[in-house]
XYZ file of N, CA and C in Angstrom:
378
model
N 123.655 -11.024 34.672
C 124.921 -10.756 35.294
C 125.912 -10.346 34.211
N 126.618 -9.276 34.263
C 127.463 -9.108 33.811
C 129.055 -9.157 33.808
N 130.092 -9.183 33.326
C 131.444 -9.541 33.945
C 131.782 -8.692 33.101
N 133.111 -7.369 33.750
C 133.843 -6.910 33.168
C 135.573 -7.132 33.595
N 136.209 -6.918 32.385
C 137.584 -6.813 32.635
C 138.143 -6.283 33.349
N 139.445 -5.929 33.726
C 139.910 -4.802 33.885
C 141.153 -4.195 32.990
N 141.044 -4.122 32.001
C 142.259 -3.832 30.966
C 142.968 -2.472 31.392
N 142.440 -2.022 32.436
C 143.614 -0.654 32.469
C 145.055 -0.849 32.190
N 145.663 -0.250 31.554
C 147.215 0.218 31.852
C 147.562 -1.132 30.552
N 146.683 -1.912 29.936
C 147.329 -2.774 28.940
C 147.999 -2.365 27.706
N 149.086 -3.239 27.463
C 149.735 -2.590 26.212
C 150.326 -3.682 25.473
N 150.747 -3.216 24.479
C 151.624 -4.552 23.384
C 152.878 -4.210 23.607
N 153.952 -5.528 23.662
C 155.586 -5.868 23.733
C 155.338 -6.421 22.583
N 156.713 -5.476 21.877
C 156.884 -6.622 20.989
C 158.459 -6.492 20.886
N 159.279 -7.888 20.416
C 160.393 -7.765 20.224
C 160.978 -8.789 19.990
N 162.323 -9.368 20.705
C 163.141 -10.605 20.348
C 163.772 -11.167 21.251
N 164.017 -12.422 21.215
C 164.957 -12.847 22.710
C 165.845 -13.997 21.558
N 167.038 -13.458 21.831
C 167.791 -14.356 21.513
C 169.495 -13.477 20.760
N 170.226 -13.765 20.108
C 171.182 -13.854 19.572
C 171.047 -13.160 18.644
N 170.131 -12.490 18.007
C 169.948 -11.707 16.857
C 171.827 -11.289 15.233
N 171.406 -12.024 14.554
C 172.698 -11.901 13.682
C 173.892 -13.094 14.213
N 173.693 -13.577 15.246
C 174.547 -15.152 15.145
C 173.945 -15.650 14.228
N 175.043 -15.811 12.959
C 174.485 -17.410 12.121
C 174.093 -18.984 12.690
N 172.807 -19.372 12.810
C 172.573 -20.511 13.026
C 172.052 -20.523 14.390
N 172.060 -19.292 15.187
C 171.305 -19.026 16.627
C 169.550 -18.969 16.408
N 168.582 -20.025 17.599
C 167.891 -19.525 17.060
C 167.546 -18.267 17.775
N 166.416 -17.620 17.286
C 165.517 -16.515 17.989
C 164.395 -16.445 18.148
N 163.926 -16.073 18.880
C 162.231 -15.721 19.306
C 161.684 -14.055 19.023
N 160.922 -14.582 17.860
C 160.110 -13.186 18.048
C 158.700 -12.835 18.562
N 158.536 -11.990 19.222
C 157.366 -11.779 20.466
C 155.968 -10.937 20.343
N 154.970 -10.966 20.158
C 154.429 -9.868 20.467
C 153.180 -10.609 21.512
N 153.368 -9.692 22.456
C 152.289 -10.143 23.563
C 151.783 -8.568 23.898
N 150.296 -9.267 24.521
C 149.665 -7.846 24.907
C 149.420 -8.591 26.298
N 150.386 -6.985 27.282
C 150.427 -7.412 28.762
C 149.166 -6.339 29.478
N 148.956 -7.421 30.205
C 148.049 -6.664 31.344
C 148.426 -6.381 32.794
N 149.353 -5.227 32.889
C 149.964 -5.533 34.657
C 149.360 -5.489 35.888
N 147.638 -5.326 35.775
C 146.986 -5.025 36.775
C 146.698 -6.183 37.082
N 146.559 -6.997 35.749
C 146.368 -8.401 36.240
C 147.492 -9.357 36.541
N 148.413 -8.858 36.522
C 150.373 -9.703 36.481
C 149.856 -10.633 34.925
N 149.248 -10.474 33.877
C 149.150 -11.302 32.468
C 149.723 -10.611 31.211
N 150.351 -12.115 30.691
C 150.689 -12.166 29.441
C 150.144 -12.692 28.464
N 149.835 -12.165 27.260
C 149.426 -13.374 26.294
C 149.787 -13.027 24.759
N 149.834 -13.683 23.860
C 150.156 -13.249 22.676
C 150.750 -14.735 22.054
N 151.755 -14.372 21.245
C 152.366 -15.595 19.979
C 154.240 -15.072 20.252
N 154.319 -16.429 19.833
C 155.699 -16.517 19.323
C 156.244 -17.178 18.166
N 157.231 -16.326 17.429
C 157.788 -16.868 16.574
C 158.945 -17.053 16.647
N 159.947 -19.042 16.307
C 160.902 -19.386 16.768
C 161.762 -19.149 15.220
N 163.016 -18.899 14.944
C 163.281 -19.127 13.552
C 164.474 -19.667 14.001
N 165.112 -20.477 13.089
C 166.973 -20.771 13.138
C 167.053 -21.255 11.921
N 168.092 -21.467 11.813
C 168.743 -21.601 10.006
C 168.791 -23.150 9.827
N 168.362 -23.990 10.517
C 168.322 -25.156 9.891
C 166.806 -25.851 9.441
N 167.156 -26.737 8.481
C 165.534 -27.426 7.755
C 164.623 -27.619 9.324
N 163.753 -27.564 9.051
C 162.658 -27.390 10.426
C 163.016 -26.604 11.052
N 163.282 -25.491 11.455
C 164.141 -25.216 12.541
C 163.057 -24.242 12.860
N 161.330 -23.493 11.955
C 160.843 -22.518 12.646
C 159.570 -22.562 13.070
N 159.357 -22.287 14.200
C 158.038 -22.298 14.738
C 157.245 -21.859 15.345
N 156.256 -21.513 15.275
C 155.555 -20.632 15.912
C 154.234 -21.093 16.635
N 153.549 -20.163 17.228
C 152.628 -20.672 18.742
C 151.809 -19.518 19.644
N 151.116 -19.975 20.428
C 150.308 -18.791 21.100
C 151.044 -19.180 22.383
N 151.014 -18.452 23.374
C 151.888 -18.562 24.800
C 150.872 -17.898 25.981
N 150.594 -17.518 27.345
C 150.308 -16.848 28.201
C 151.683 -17.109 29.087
N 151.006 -16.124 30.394
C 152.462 -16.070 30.930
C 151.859 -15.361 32.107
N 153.064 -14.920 32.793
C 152.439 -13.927 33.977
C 153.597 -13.077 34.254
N 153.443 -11.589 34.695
C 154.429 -10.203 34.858
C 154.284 -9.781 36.175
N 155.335 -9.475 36.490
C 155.627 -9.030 38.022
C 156.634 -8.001 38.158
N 156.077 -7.160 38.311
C 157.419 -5.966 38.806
C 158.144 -6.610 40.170
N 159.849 -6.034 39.791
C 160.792 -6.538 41.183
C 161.033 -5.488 41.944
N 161.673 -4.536 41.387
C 162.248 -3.552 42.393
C 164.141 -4.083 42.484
N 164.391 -4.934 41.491
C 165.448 -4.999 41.495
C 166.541 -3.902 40.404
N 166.767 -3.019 41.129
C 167.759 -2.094 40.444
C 166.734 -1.772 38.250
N 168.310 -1.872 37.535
C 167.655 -2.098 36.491
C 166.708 -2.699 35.639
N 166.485 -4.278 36.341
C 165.340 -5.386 36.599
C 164.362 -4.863 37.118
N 163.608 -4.000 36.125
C 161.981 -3.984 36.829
C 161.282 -4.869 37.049
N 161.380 -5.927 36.034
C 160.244 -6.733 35.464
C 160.291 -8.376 35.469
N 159.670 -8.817 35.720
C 160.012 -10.670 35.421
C 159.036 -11.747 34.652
N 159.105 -11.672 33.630
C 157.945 -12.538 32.858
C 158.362 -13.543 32.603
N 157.648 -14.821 32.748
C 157.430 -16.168 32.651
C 156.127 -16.679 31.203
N 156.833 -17.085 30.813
C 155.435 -17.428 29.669
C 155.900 -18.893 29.155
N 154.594 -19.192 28.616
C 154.765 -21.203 28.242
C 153.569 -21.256 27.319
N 153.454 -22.672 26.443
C 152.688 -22.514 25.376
C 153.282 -23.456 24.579
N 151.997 -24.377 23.394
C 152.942 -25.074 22.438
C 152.885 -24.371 21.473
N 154.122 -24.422 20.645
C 154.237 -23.917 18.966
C 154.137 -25.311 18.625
N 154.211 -25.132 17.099
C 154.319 -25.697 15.947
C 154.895 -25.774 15.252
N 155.727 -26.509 14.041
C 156.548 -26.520 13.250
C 155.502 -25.624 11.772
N 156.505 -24.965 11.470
C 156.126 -23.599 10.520
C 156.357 -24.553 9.135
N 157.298 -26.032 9.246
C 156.958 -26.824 8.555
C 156.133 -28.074 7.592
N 156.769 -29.035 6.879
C 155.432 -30.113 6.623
C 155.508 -30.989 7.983
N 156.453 -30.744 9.078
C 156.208 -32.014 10.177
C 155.255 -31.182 11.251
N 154.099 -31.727 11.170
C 152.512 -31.558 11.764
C 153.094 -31.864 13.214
N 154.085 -31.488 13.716
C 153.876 -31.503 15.620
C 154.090 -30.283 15.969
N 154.020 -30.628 17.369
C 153.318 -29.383 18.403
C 154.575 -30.149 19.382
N 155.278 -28.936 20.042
C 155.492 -29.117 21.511
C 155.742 -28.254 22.330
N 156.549 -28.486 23.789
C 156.014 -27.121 24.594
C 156.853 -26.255 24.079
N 156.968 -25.003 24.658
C 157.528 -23.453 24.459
C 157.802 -23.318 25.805
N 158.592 -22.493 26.598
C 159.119 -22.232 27.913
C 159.958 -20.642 27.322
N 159.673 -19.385 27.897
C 161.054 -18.326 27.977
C 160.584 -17.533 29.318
N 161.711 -16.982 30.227
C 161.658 -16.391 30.954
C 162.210 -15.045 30.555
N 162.100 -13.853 31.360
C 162.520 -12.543 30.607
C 163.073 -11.672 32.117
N 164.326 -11.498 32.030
C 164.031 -10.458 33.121
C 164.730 -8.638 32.534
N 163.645 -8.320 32.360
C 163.744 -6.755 31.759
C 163.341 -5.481 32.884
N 163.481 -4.642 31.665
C 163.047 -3.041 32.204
C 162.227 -2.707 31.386
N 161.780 -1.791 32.137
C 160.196 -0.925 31.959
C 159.884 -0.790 29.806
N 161.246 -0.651 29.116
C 160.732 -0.822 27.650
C 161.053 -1.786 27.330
N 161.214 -2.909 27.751
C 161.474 -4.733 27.307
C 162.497 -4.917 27.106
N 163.723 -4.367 27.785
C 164.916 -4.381 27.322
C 165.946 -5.187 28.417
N 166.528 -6.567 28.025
C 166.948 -7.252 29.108
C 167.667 -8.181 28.803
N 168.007 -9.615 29.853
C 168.068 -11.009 29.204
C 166.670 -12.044 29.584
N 167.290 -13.219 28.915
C 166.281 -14.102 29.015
C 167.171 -15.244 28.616
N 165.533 -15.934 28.692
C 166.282 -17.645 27.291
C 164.954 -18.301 27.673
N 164.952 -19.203 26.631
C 164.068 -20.264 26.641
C 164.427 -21.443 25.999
N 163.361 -22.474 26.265
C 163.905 -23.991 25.428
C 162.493 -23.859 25.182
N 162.822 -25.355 23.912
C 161.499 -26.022 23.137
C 162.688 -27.069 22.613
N 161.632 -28.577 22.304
C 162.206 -29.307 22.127
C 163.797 -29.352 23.146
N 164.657 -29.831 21.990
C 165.926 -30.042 22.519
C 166.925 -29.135 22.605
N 165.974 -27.599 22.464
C 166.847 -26.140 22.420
C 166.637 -25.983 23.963
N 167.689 -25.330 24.348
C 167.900 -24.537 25.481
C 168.656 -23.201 25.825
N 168.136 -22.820 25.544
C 169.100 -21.194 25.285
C 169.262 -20.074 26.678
N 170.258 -19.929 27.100
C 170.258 -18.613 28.621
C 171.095 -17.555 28.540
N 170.672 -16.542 29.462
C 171.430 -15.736 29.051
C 171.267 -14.796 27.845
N 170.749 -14.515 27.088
C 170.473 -14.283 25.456
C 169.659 -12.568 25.684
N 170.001 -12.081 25.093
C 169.439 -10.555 24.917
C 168.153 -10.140 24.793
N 167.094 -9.570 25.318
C 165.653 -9.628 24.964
C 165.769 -7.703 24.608
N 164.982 -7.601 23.691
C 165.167 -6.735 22.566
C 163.912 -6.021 22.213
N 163.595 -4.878 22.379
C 162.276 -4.271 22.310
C 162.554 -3.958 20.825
N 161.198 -4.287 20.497
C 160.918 -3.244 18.799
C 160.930 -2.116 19.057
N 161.302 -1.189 18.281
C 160.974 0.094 18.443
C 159.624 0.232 17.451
């Protein structure tokens, strides 16, 4: 028996959600490879902010849904634990929601730990 995918139409996001150039904001940087045939997300995140511990990073999945809302094409949900990029050896969850357009360009926010961030700019790489 064999099992195949269906990867049509998959591609890589990559970019940022957050505050970009606030001192002391953190940010999320993204790269996931989406699959929309399947509504999937998956990839890593990287958390940074300017204080001691403050960066971390992690693998995430998620799931994508086109809306049909005006400039809001898109609605991604993704979750996952990071890690401290530090010497403190924990893990906890990851949470960001995204609501963008067709080149990743939107708001969002997410929490981890005792961050909670909304509202916040999501930012395609070029």
């Amino acid at each position: 028996m064999s099992t195949q995918s269906n990867l049509e139409g998959a591609y890589l996001a990559q970019g940022t959600i957050g505050n970009v150039g606030m001192s002391g904001a953190p940010v999320v940087n993204f790269s996931f490879v989406v699959v929309p045939s399947q509504h999937k997300v998956t990839g890593s995140v990287h958390v940074t902010q300017a204080i001691q511990n403050g960066n971390y990073s992690g693998q995430v999945t998620g799931t994508i849904y086109a809306t049909g809302f005006g400039s809001v094409t898109q609605v991604v949900a993704i979750k996952g634990m990071i890690h401290s990029d530090g010497d403190m050896p924990i893990e906890i969850p990851f949470e960001a929601h995204l609501a963008i357009d067709g080149s990743w360009n939107g708001t969002g926010g997410f929490a981890y730990a005792n961050t909670h961030i909304e509202n916040v700019p999501v930012v395609s790489k070029k």
